[in-house]
Amino acid sequence: MAGPSSADTEHWYSTGLGQVYDALDADSGGLSTEEATRRRSEHGPNRIPKAKPTTVWEVFVRQFKNPLIYILGLAAVVSFAIGEGTDAAFIAAVLLVNALVGGIQEWRAERSSQALQQLIRTRATVVRDGETRDVDGEDIVPGDVVLLESGFRVPADIRLVSTHGLEVDESALTGESAPVLKDADWEGDDRTVLGDRDNMAYAGTVVNRGRGRGVVVETGADTVVGRLAEDVTAVEGGQPPLVTRMERFTRAVGLVVLVAAALTALLGVFLQQYDAVEMFLFAVALAVSAIPEGLPVGITVALGVASRRMATVGVIVRRLVAVEGLGSCTMIASDKTGTLTANELTVTRVQLPGGTTLEVTGEGYTPEGDVLRDGHPPEPERADELSRLARASVLCNEGHLSRRDDGWTWRGDPTDVALLAFGRKLGWSRQPALDAHPQTGEVPFEPEQRYAATFHRADGGTRVFVKGAPERVLEMCTDASEGAFSRSALEQRATEMAHDGYRVLAVADGRLESEPGQLPSEPADLTFLGFLGMVDPLRSGVAEAVASAQRAGITVTMITGDHPETALAIARELGLAESADEVTTGTELMDASRERLAELLETTRVFARVSPDQKLEIVEAARGLGHYVAVTGDGVNDAPALRQANIGIAMGKMGTDVARDAAELVISDDNFATIVAGIEQGRVAFDNIRKVIFLLISTGAGEVVLVLLSLVAGLPLPLLPVQILWLNLVTNGIQDVALAFEPKEGDVLDRPPRPPDERVFNRVMVERTLVSALVIGVVGFGAFVWLLDQGLSEAAARNHLLLLVVLFEVVNIGNARSETTSLFRLSPLGSPILLAGTAAAFLVHLGAMYFPPAQAVLGTAPVALEQWLILGAVALTIAVAVELHKLSWKMRYPPRSGTEEPPSNTQETEV
């Protein structure tokens, strides 16, 4: 069989049924077993593409893909080549520790987010050899005739041939929470968006009710689901902000190290007439002092700490760098269904015939809540009306809602389940109601009739209970013909409720005079009981979370496949939009240029009836405007955009495997509010990373100044390479790891996001590092000269100087705890891990001064009490200098709007 052309595969829904059969070389009688086997060999199994699971080895190797790691590795190779085996071993050890820490963290996250089941793995009913039979979903082939029934998962993309009340839940594909009523006779054009193609049923969607028959047009990777899954692997993911910033920072560090080392060698050879080999070794020592060997471990631990904190609020981190990326995002492109809303229809408004309007509390299918009028229980005379309405809602119903030990379970059409939850809030349960009112007949819902009815023995006779479209049900009711009870007035009320974003259902009942078994073809002379207004409600806390995100300077944009009016109703509750003019539809985006799309992103916060490729275009346009974009989603329709975003956030509870595979973060409870909590932890992580960087760079830079001053003065090397490594990897290494556990400073959500192009080393860090480095370098050099003048040997002077630098580190870690708050206002008890880490680092060095093997390697020795006191007093100079700089900074750049950042015109001073 010749496969259909690409044009055909794009427009099965707008092609005549005869042409569809011709293109597939099939007919309404189905395929033979032999032909189906041949086609399976040709097309392959009906299975969507699956991302290859990441192995432990791949996760481990990924930890070494960092420019700073490359520099450290080069330093280790050079050290080994010149015979400095101890230095090389130290560097290799820290690289291994970093890879193990990061690898274990990411592997755990990877395993926790792996897919639990395949999206398409089901049984299907097909017509083969003229007979109806069940086959494995993977054996479905193009041309198969498939039968669909309530509860079935659609096994492939199907062009419908006939439908009988067929409703399909397409929320995982289109984002629309309400089920779609299918119609095999529907005709559309080539511009019809995915959610409006009524003559198609797509792979991975679920049949809620009714029956259908259709011919398979696409399977496996060629289905809409399959193409989306392939897009995930084809689209290159956005780079997290931390990676971008650290790459620039590492390039700057590498350049400084290279220049400093070369300058040192040239000065020594040509100015001081040192031996070239000796100066090369000197340059290597200087490079070792300049490279912050402990930085990879410090950053990894900071991200690991943040990822564990995120896990406590429901955010599973699959890539460590995504931790800080979430905190740096400037835009959240959020799906509506299941993320902002509960993805569970809920009756939230009741309007009784006399005009009384009541609110129904509670959300979702959990039947917990009350029916209130203006916040209070309704008047007693309304109790009978409400009870009668609730009885009709649970009897004219095909859903199921029951309680188990672990909570509530349900099945069936979302509308029916919502009615059952509403009935329980008023004391009516379906099974007890059926026991009291045995069912004798029914009129199932049909799209042509737009209502459903059930007949029951009740009140000594037969009663009929009806639900359906307001205009259709009202036609069956006795018209009071005047005032609030008139049909026209009631229809106007239903229209107003629909305009407010409600899905409106009318309910009525009546008594039958006919004999049992002689049910009428259509109920008549009914009593109207009321309108029920249903919505897919906001998740608890989402409105507050959106407000918090906006307060934090983050643009929140809703991108959904749902109907514009439904999207607008939710947007009003969230404060994202007020009128229809503020909603842009997928149809409008079809002809929009890239420039027009960029303009829309500046003003529009709601995009409705959007297709997957349009969502991808919106994300790309936002990134083009300079945004760091975090995209949320749960369906396969979201996967390409999740992959393209800087940060992809998938839903873990209701999300699909395809979406989770495409994302860096997974939200365990599917709640937008959890994302905002994650943003807070991401910002804390970046703050702590900056603190770690400041501590290590300022100490390393101080060592560079110390070495350069000693070289220019013609003095011996003040610290041996192994002593420098001891400082950078052990004493400072313990403290910078502890610094990664720092709690947040104030409310980090009260400040705007850092500019996307801001570097790690902005002006405040540049100035603070220079101050600290000069104090360590100049004061340390002065102390070294003084120690030599006192008659101490080079080894003894180095031992004292090494202790002085350790004391500098102890004081400087207090400086690093805050960029603006005074060291003396920060209680050490406020950060117990840092206090313990600082004490541990100091005790480790103290032990090295008394432990013989360490003395032999490091050249350390005990120091007299008098020297301790002098060196301790000298070390306090760095606290005084940094406190003066903090005061100067506040005077020059007073904090504004909760942010500690200087005006943007200071950007050019960043490194």
GROMACS .gro file of C-alpha atoms in nm, residues 523-879:
model
  357
  523PRO     CA    1  -4.077   1.441   2.848
  524ALA     CA    2  -4.323   1.731   2.872
  525ASP     CA    3  -4.503   1.944   3.129
  526LEU     CA    4  -4.198   1.941   3.355
  527THR     CA    5  -4.122   2.164   3.649
  528PHE     CA    6  -3.805   2.368   3.614
  529LEU     CA    7  -3.582   2.313   3.922
  530GLY     CA    8  -3.291   2.544   3.852
  531PHE     CA    9  -2.967   2.618   3.670
  532LEU     CA   10  -2.634   2.473   3.779
  533GLY     CA   11  -2.325   2.674   3.687
  534MET     CA   12  -2.007   2.466   3.659
  535VAL     CA   13  -1.649   2.575   3.621
  536ASP     CA   14  -1.308   2.417   3.630
  537PRO     CA   15  -1.216   2.612   3.944
  538LEU     CA   16  -0.890   2.774   4.036
  539ARG     CA   17  -0.662   2.566   4.251
  540SER     CA   18  -0.646   2.673   4.611
  541GLY     CA   19  -0.383   2.942   4.660
  542VAL     CA   20  -0.320   2.998   4.288
  543ALA     CA   21  -0.453   3.355   4.279
  544GLU     CA   22  -0.223   3.448   4.567
  545ALA     CA   23   0.068   3.269   4.397
  546VAL     CA   24   0.014   3.461   4.072
  547ALA     CA   25   0.006   3.786   4.270
  548SER     CA   26   0.331   3.685   4.444
  549ALA     CA   27   0.494   3.609   4.110
  550GLN     CA   28   0.387   3.945   3.970
  551ARG     CA   29   0.511   4.118   4.284
  552ALA     CA   30   0.843   3.946   4.225
  553GLY     CA   31   0.861   4.110   3.882
  554ILE     CA   32   0.771   3.794   3.689
  555THR     CA   33   0.536   3.815   3.391
  556VAL     CA   34   0.265   3.548   3.415
  557THR     CA   35   0.109   3.444   3.083
  558MET     CA   36  -0.168   3.187   3.036
  559ILE     CA   37  -0.137   2.975   2.721
  560THR     CA   38  -0.420   2.727   2.677
  561GLY     CA   39  -0.607   2.531   2.415
  562ASP     CA   40  -0.933   2.606   2.594
  563HIS     CA   41  -1.216   2.827   2.469
  564PRO     CA   42  -1.147   3.205   2.485
  565GLU     CA   43  -1.445   3.276   2.713
  566THR     CA   44  -1.343   3.004   2.955
  567ALA     CA   45  -0.985   3.130   2.956
  568LEU     CA   46  -1.105   3.488   3.012
  569ALA     CA   47  -1.320   3.385   3.309
  570ILE     CA   48  -1.016   3.227   3.478
  571ALA     CA   49  -0.795   3.521   3.379
  572ARG     CA   50  -1.035   3.762   3.549
  573GLU     CA   51  -1.007   3.569   3.874
  574LEU     CA   52  -0.628   3.577   3.847
  575GLY     CA   53  -0.606   3.944   3.757
  576LEU     CA   54  -0.448   3.870   3.418
  577ALA     CA   55  -0.720   4.016   3.196
  578GLU     CA   56  -1.055   4.190   3.222
  579SER     CA   57  -1.205   4.201   2.871
  580ALA     CA   58  -1.215   3.988   2.557
  581ASP     CA   59  -0.987   4.241   2.384
  582GLU     CA   60  -0.705   4.122   2.612
  583VAL     CA   61  -0.732   3.761   2.490
  584THR     CA   62  -0.548   3.652   2.175
  585THR     CA   63  -0.669   3.338   1.999
  586GLY     CA   64  -0.485   3.078   1.795
  587THR     CA   65  -0.672   3.189   1.485
  588GLU     CA   66  -0.532   3.541   1.525
  589LEU     CA   67  -0.181   3.397   1.565
  590MET     CA   68  -0.201   3.203   1.237
  591ASP     CA   69  -0.120   3.507   1.025
  592ALA     CA   70   0.083   3.700   1.284
  593SER     CA   71   0.441   3.785   1.190
  594ARG     CA   72   0.725   3.736   1.436
  595GLU     CA   73   0.726   4.113   1.495
  596ARG     CA   74   0.352   4.112   1.561
  597LEU     CA   75   0.389   3.821   1.801
  598ALA     CA   76   0.657   4.012   1.991
  599GLU     CA   77   0.419   4.309   2.019
  600LEU     CA   78   0.141   4.083   2.149
  601LEU     CA   79   0.370   3.941   2.417
  602GLU     CA   80   0.429   4.290   2.550
  603THR     CA   81   0.057   4.344   2.613
  604THR     CA   82  -0.127   4.009   2.608
  605ARG     CA   83  -0.136   3.781   2.912
  606VAL     CA   84  -0.392   3.528   2.783
  607PHE     CA   85  -0.357   3.313   2.470
  608ALA     CA   86  -0.654   3.082   2.405
  609ARG     CA   87  -0.736   2.810   2.152
  610VAL     CA   88  -0.361   2.781   2.091
  611SER     CA   89  -0.212   2.481   1.909
  612PRO     CA   90   0.113   2.311   2.024
  613ASP     CA   91   0.322   2.467   1.746
  614GLN     CA   92   0.183   2.811   1.829
  615LYS     CA   93   0.274   2.762   2.196
  616LEU     CA   94   0.625   2.681   2.082
  617GLU     CA   95   0.635   3.000   1.873
  618ILE     CA   96   0.519   3.206   2.172
  619VAL     CA   97   0.799   3.065   2.388
  620GLU     CA   98   1.059   3.131   2.118
  621ALA     CA   99   0.933   3.487   2.075
  622ALA     CA  100   0.950   3.548   2.450
  623ARG     CA  101   1.309   3.426   2.459
  624GLY     CA  102   1.382   3.653   2.164
  625LEU     CA  103   1.261   3.947   2.375
  626GLY     CA  104   1.523   3.862   2.638
  627HIS     CA  105   1.300   3.670   2.880
  628TYR     CA  106   1.415   3.366   3.072
  629VAL     CA  107   1.101   3.162   3.023
  630ALA     CA  108   0.964   2.893   3.251
  631VAL     CA  109   0.693   2.690   3.075
  632THR     CA  110   0.445   2.473   3.264
  633GLY     CA  111   0.235   2.195   3.121
  634ASP     CA  112   0.098   1.847   3.170
  635GLY     CA  113  -0.014   1.723   2.830
  636VAL     CA  114   0.173   1.595   2.529
  637ASN     CA  115   0.074   1.918   2.359
  638ASP     CA  116   0.303   2.103   2.599
  639ALA     CA  117   0.616   1.891   2.543
  640PRO     CA  118   0.786   2.089   2.260
  641ALA     CA  119   0.743   2.416   2.447
  642LEU     CA  120   0.871   2.256   2.768
  643ARG     CA  121   1.186   2.151   2.585
  644GLN     CA  122   1.235   2.486   2.414
  645ALA     CA  123   1.193   2.690   2.732
  646ASN     CA  124   1.482   2.794   2.952
  647ILE     CA  125   1.310   2.598   3.229
  648GLY     CA  126   1.050   2.330   3.155
  649ILE     CA  127   0.812   2.247   3.440
  650ALA     CA  128   0.598   1.935   3.401
  651MET     CA  129   0.309   1.823   3.617
  652GLY     CA  130   0.388   1.504   3.808
  653LYS     CA  131   0.039   1.405   3.923
  654MET     CA  132  -0.172   1.436   3.610
  655GLY     CA  133   0.105   1.499   3.358
  656THR     CA  134   0.194   1.268   3.072
  657ASP     CA  135   0.521   1.081   3.028
  658VAL     CA  136   0.610   1.290   2.723
  659ALA     CA  137   0.579   1.613   2.921
  660ARG     CA  138   0.787   1.482   3.213
  661ASP     CA  139   1.061   1.358   2.979
  662ALA     CA  140   1.086   1.706   2.825
  663ALA     CA  141   1.109   1.901   3.151
  664GLU     CA  142   1.388   1.992   3.392
  665LEU     CA  143   1.151   2.023   3.688
  666VAL     CA  144   0.845   1.820   3.787
  667ILE     CA  145   0.575   1.958   4.018
  668SER     CA  146   0.445   1.672   4.231
  669ASP     CA  147   0.109   1.833   4.315
  670ASP     CA  148   0.046   2.005   3.977
  671ASN     CA  149  -0.010   2.336   4.157
  672PHE     CA  150   0.103   2.674   4.025
  673ALA     CA  151   0.154   2.787   4.384
  674THR     CA  152   0.425   2.522   4.418
  675ILE     CA  153   0.611   2.682   4.127
  676VAL     CA  154   0.624   3.015   4.309
  677ALA     CA  155   0.759   2.839   4.618
  678GLY     CA  156   1.022   2.685   4.392
  679ILE     CA  157   1.110   3.027   4.250
  680GLU     CA  158   1.176   3.146   4.604
  681GLN     CA  159   1.412   2.856   4.669
  682GLY     CA  160   1.581   2.915   4.333
  683ARG     CA  161   1.655   3.274   4.427
  684VAL     CA  162   1.792   3.165   4.762
  685ALA     CA  163   2.013   2.916   4.577
  686PHE     CA  164   2.156   3.187   4.353
  687ASP     CA  165   2.217   3.413   4.652
  688ASN     CA  166   2.409   3.133   4.822
  689ILE     CA  167   2.606   3.057   4.506
  690ARG     CA  168   2.714   3.422   4.494
  691LYS     CA  169   2.819   3.398   4.858
  692VAL     CA  170   3.026   3.087   4.785
  693ILE     CA  171   3.185   3.254   4.481
  694PHE     CA  172   3.268   3.567   4.679
  695LEU     CA  173   3.430   3.369   4.959
  696LEU     CA  174   3.647   3.159   4.726
  697ILE     CA  175   3.738   3.429   4.475
  698SER     CA  176   3.824   3.690   4.738
  699THR     CA  177   4.052   3.442   4.917
  700GLY     CA  178   4.212   3.324   4.592
  701ALA     CA  179   4.260   3.680   4.470
  702GLY     CA  180   4.416   3.769   4.806
  703GLU     CA  181   4.664   3.486   4.758
  704VAL     CA  182   4.748   3.619   4.410
  705VAL     CA  183   4.817   3.966   4.553
  706LEU     CA  184   5.029   3.809   4.826
  707VAL     CA  185   5.238   3.609   4.575
  708LEU     CA  186   5.281   3.904   4.335
  709LEU     CA  187   5.392   4.139   4.612
  710SER     CA  188   5.644   3.884   4.736
  711LEU     CA  189   5.776   3.833   4.384
  712VAL     CA  190   5.816   4.206   4.315
  713ALA     CA  191   5.988   4.251   4.654
  714GLY     CA  192   6.231   3.970   4.579
  715LEU     CA  193   6.109   3.756   4.870
  716PRO     CA  194   6.072   3.377   4.868
  717LEU     CA  195   5.738   3.219   4.781
  718PRO     CA  196   5.514   3.307   5.082
  719LEU     CA  197   5.306   2.987   5.057
  720LEU     CA  198   5.390   2.652   4.901
  721PRO     CA  199   5.158   2.514   4.634
  722VAL     CA  200   5.042   2.237   4.869
  723GLN     CA  201   4.961   2.498   5.135
  724ILE     CA  202   4.757   2.696   4.883
  725LEU     CA  203   4.566   2.382   4.789
  726TRP     CA  204   4.509   2.313   5.159
  727LEU     CA  205   4.353   2.657   5.196
  728ASN     CA  206   4.139   2.633   4.885
  729LEU     CA  207   4.023   2.275   4.913
  730VAL     CA  208   4.016   2.195   5.284
  731THR     CA  209   3.974   2.491   5.518
  732ASN     CA  210   3.787   2.711   5.272
  733GLY     CA  211   3.627   2.404   5.115
  734ILE     CA  212   3.455   2.306   5.438
  735GLN     CA  213   3.328   2.657   5.494
  736ASP     CA  214   3.198   2.719   5.142
  737VAL     CA  215   3.000   2.394   5.155
  738ALA     CA  216   2.848   2.508   5.485
  739LEU     CA  217   2.773   2.849   5.331
  740ALA     CA  218   2.556   2.674   5.071
  741PHE     CA  219   2.307   2.594   5.352
  742GLU     CA  220   2.239   2.959   5.439
  743PRO     CA  221   1.869   3.043   5.489
  744LYS     CA  222   1.705   3.317   5.285
  745GLU     CA  223   1.760   3.685   5.362
  746GLY     CA  224   1.428   3.863   5.402
  747ASP     CA  225   1.153   3.809   5.144
  748VAL     CA  226   1.335   3.729   4.823
  749LEU     CA  227   1.006   3.750   4.630
  750ASP     CA  228   0.980   4.119   4.705
  751ARG     CA  229   1.259   4.198   4.461
  752PRO     CA  230   1.249   4.179   4.081
  753PRO     CA  231   1.436   3.911   3.887
  754ARG     CA  232   1.799   3.980   3.812
  755PRO     CA  233   1.846   4.112   3.457
  756PRO     CA  234   1.889   3.818   3.218
  757ASP     CA  235   2.224   3.952   3.095
  758GLU     CA  236   2.360   4.025   3.443
  759ARG     CA  237   2.684   3.846   3.519
  760VAL     CA  238   2.763   3.658   3.837
  761PHE     CA  239   3.022   3.919   3.928
  762ASN     CA  240   2.830   4.245   3.931
  763ARG     CA  241   2.958   4.572   4.071
  764VAL     CA  242   2.902   4.500   4.438
  765MET     CA  243   3.089   4.170   4.413
  766VAL     CA  244   3.373   4.326   4.215
  767GLU     CA  245   3.423   4.600   4.473
  768ARG     CA  246   3.380   4.368   4.770
  769THR     CA  247   3.625   4.114   4.626
  770LEU     CA  248   3.887   4.382   4.558
  771VAL     CA  249   3.857   4.513   4.913
  772SER     CA  250   3.888   4.166   5.063
  773ALA     CA  251   4.169   4.059   4.830
  774LEU     CA  252   4.373   4.372   4.901
  775VAL     CA  253   4.337   4.327   5.276
  776ILE     CA  254   4.438   3.958   5.259
  777GLY     CA  255   4.719   4.025   5.013
  778VAL     CA  256   4.864   4.349   5.151
  779VAL     CA  257   4.822   4.270   5.521
  780GLY     CA  258   4.942   3.914   5.463
  781PHE     CA  259   5.248   4.039   5.276
  782GLY     CA  260   5.323   4.285   5.556
  783ALA     CA  261   5.290   4.006   5.812
  784PHE     CA  262   5.525   3.783   5.608
  785VAL     CA  263   5.789   4.058   5.589
  786TRP     CA  264   5.754   4.123   5.964
  787LEU     CA  265   5.787   3.752   6.045
  788LEU     CA  266   6.103   3.721   5.836
  789ASP     CA  267   6.242   4.037   6.000
  790GLN     CA  268   6.183   3.874   6.340
  791GLY     CA  269   6.436   3.611   6.242
  792LEU     CA  270   6.194   3.330   6.164
  793SER     CA  271   6.295   3.080   5.900
  794GLU     CA  272   6.108   3.067   5.571
  795ALA     CA  273   5.926   2.750   5.686
  796ALA     CA  274   5.824   2.905   6.019
  797ALA     CA  275   5.712   3.230   5.852
  798ARG     CA  276   5.502   3.032   5.606
  799ASN     CA  277   5.347   2.836   5.896
  800HIS     CA  278   5.243   3.162   6.068
  801LEU     CA  279   5.122   3.314   5.741
  802LEU     CA  280   4.918   3.001   5.663
  803LEU     CA  281   4.748   3.033   6.003
  804LEU     CA  282   4.681   3.402   5.938
  805VAL     CA  283   4.509   3.325   5.605
  806VAL     CA  284   4.296   3.058   5.777
  807LEU     CA  285   4.189   3.320   6.031
  808PHE     CA  286   4.114   3.561   5.746
  809GLU     CA  287   3.887   3.292   5.597
  810VAL     CA  288   3.706   3.243   5.929
  811VAL     CA  289   3.631   3.615   5.955
  812ASN     CA  290   3.553   3.652   5.584
  813ILE     CA  291   3.284   3.386   5.587
  814GLY     CA  292   3.090   3.614   5.821
  815ASN     CA  293   3.132   3.893   5.564
  816ALA     CA  294   2.999   3.661   5.292
  817ARG     CA  295   2.669   3.591   5.469
  818SER     CA  296   2.513   3.912   5.337
  819GLU     CA  297   2.600   4.172   5.077
  820THR     CA  298   2.435   4.454   5.271
  821THR     CA  299   2.368   4.349   5.631
  822SER     CA  300   2.643   4.407   5.883
  823LEU     CA  301   2.836   4.105   6.007
  824PHE     CA  302   2.766   4.216   6.363
  825ARG     CA  303   2.386   4.206   6.305
  826LEU     CA  304   2.389   3.845   6.184
  827SER     CA  305   2.363   3.598   6.468
  828PRO     CA  306   2.588   3.292   6.423
  829LEU     CA  307   2.306   3.083   6.571
  830GLY     CA  308   2.086   3.180   6.277
  831SER     CA  309   2.293   2.948   6.057
  832PRO     CA  310   2.393   2.648   6.270
  833ILE     CA  311   2.537   2.451   5.977
  834LEU     CA  312   2.764   2.740   5.882
  835LEU     CA  313   2.871   2.780   6.245
  836ALA     CA  314   2.953   2.409   6.265
  837GLY     CA  315   3.133   2.417   5.928
  838THR     CA  316   3.345   2.715   6.025
  839ALA     CA  317   3.439   2.554   6.356
  840ALA     CA  318   3.521   2.227   6.175
  841ALA     CA  319   3.747   2.403   5.923
  842PHE     CA  320   3.934   2.578   6.202
  843LEU     CA  321   3.972   2.256   6.405
  844VAL     CA  322   4.096   2.069   6.096
  845HIS     CA  323   4.376   2.321   6.050
  846LEU     CA  324   4.449   2.320   6.421
  847GLY     CA  325   4.484   1.942   6.402
  848ALA     CA  326   4.719   1.976   6.104
  849MET     CA  327   4.947   2.195   6.317
  850TYR     CA  328   4.987   1.913   6.573
  851PHE     CA  329   4.947   1.594   6.362
  852PRO     CA  330   5.293   1.475   6.247
  853PRO     CA  331   5.194   1.339   5.902
  854ALA     CA  332   5.013   1.666   5.825
  855GLN     CA  333   5.312   1.863   5.956
  856ALA     CA  334   5.537   1.675   5.714
  857VAL     CA  335   5.314   1.743   5.412
  858LEU     CA  336   5.202   2.100   5.489
  859GLY     CA  337   5.507   2.229   5.678
  860THR     CA  338   5.293   2.323   5.978
  861ALA     CA  339   5.387   2.347   6.345
  862PRO     CA  340   5.232   2.471   6.673
  863VAL     CA  341   5.227   2.849   6.734
  864ALA     CA  342   5.276   3.028   7.067
  865LEU     CA  343   4.977   3.190   7.240
  866GLU     CA  344   5.122   3.540   7.192
  867GLN     CA  345   5.143   3.481   6.816
  868TRP     CA  346   4.785   3.351   6.817
  869LEU     CA  347   4.660   3.674   6.972
  870ILE     CA  348   4.856   3.893   6.730
  871LEU     CA  349   4.746   3.700   6.422
  872GLY     CA  350   4.385   3.696   6.547
  873ALA     CA  351   4.383   4.074   6.586
  874VAL     CA  352   4.537   4.118   6.239
  875ALA     CA  353   4.269   3.894   6.085
  876LEU     CA  354   3.993   4.125   6.213
  877THR     CA  355   4.111   4.396   5.973
  878ILE     CA  356   3.917   4.227   5.692
  879ALA     CA  357   3.593   4.264   5.890
   0.00000   0.00000   0.00000
